[in-house]
XYZ file of C-alpha atoms in Angstrom:
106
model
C -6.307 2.903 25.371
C -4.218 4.112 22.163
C -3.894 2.330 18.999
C -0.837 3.333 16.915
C 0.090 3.038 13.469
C 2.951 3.759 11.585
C 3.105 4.153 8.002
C 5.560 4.993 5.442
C 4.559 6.059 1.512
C 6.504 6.744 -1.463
C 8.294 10.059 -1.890
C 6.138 10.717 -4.792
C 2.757 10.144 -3.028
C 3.229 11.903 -0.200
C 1.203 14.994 -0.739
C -1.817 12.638 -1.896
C -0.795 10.461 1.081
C -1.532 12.978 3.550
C -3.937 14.822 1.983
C -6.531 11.017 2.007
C -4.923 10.385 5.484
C -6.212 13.427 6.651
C -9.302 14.349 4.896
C -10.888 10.695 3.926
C -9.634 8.000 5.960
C -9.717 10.296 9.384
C -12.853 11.544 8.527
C -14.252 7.767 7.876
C -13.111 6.096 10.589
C -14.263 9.068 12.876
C -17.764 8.389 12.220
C -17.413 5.592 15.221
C -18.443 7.204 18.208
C -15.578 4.876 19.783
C -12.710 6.750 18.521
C -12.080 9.767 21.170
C -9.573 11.451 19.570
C -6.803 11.146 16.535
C -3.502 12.629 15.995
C -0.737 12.376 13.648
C 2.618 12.902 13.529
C 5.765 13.380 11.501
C 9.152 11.985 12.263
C 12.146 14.353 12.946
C 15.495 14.215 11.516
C 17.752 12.451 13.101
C 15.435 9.424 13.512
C 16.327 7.561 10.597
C 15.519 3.665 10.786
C 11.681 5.307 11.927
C 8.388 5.332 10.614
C 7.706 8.524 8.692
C 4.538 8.912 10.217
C 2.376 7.588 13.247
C -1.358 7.734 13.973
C -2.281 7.836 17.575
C -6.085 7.221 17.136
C -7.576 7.185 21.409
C -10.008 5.081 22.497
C -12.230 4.646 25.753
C -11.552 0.827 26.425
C -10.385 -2.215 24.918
C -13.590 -2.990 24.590
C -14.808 -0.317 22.339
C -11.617 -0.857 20.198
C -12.503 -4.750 19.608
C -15.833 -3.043 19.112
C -14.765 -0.897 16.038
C -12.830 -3.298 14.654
C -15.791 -4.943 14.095
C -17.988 -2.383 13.107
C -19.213 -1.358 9.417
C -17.434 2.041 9.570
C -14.298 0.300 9.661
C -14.571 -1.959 6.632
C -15.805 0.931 5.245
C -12.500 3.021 6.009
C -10.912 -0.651 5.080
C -12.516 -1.279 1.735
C -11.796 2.524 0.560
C -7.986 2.098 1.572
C -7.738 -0.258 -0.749
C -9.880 0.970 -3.532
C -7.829 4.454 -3.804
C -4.253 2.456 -2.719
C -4.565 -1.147 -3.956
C -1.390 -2.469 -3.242
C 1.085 0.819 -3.324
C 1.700 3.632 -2.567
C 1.815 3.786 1.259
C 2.528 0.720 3.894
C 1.891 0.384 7.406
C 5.524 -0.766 9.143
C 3.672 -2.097 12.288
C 0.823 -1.385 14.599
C 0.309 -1.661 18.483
C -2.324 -0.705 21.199
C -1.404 0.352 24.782
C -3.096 0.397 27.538
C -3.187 3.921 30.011
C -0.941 3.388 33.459
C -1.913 7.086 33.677
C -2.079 10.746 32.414
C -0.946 14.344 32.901
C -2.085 17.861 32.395
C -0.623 20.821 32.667
């Protein structure tokens, strides 16, 4: 299953945005052995009305997702969100989680 979050920030956080998206709060919720895989992504032109950025973080079952959720990495990724953010800067414009119907490789 995916879980996907999108997430605007102000123009003039954007570099710091990225740079703590990628290199802290990644890294922090990573350390859950339930998370398979992360990746993030950019919105083109052209798609205005759109989150500027998603997260697509994969996990193995719904089950380990409730799992993490519940787990002391993520209050730790929680509670240093909102140390280095507080209230501003960024703000997630909704999260969902989706089940797999199926995949494909080339």
């Amino acid at each position: 299953m995916i879980n996907i979050v999108a997430t605007e920030c102000k123009p003039a956080d954007e570099r710091k945005f990225n740079d703590w998206y990628d290199n802290v709060h990644i890294p922090l919720l990573m350390k859950h052995p339930a998370i398979r895989s992360v990746a993030r992504y950019k919105v083109r032109g052209g798609s205005e009305g759109q989150a500027k950025y998603l997260a697509i973080y994969e996990f193995a079952s719904p089950e380990s997702f409730e799992a993490f959720g519940e787990s002391p990495e993520f209050a730790a990724a929680r509670d240093e969100m909102r140390q280095t953010w507080g209230e501003g800067g960024f703000e997630i414009k909704w999260r969902a989680q989706f089940d797999v119907l199926g995949s494909w490789k080339r």
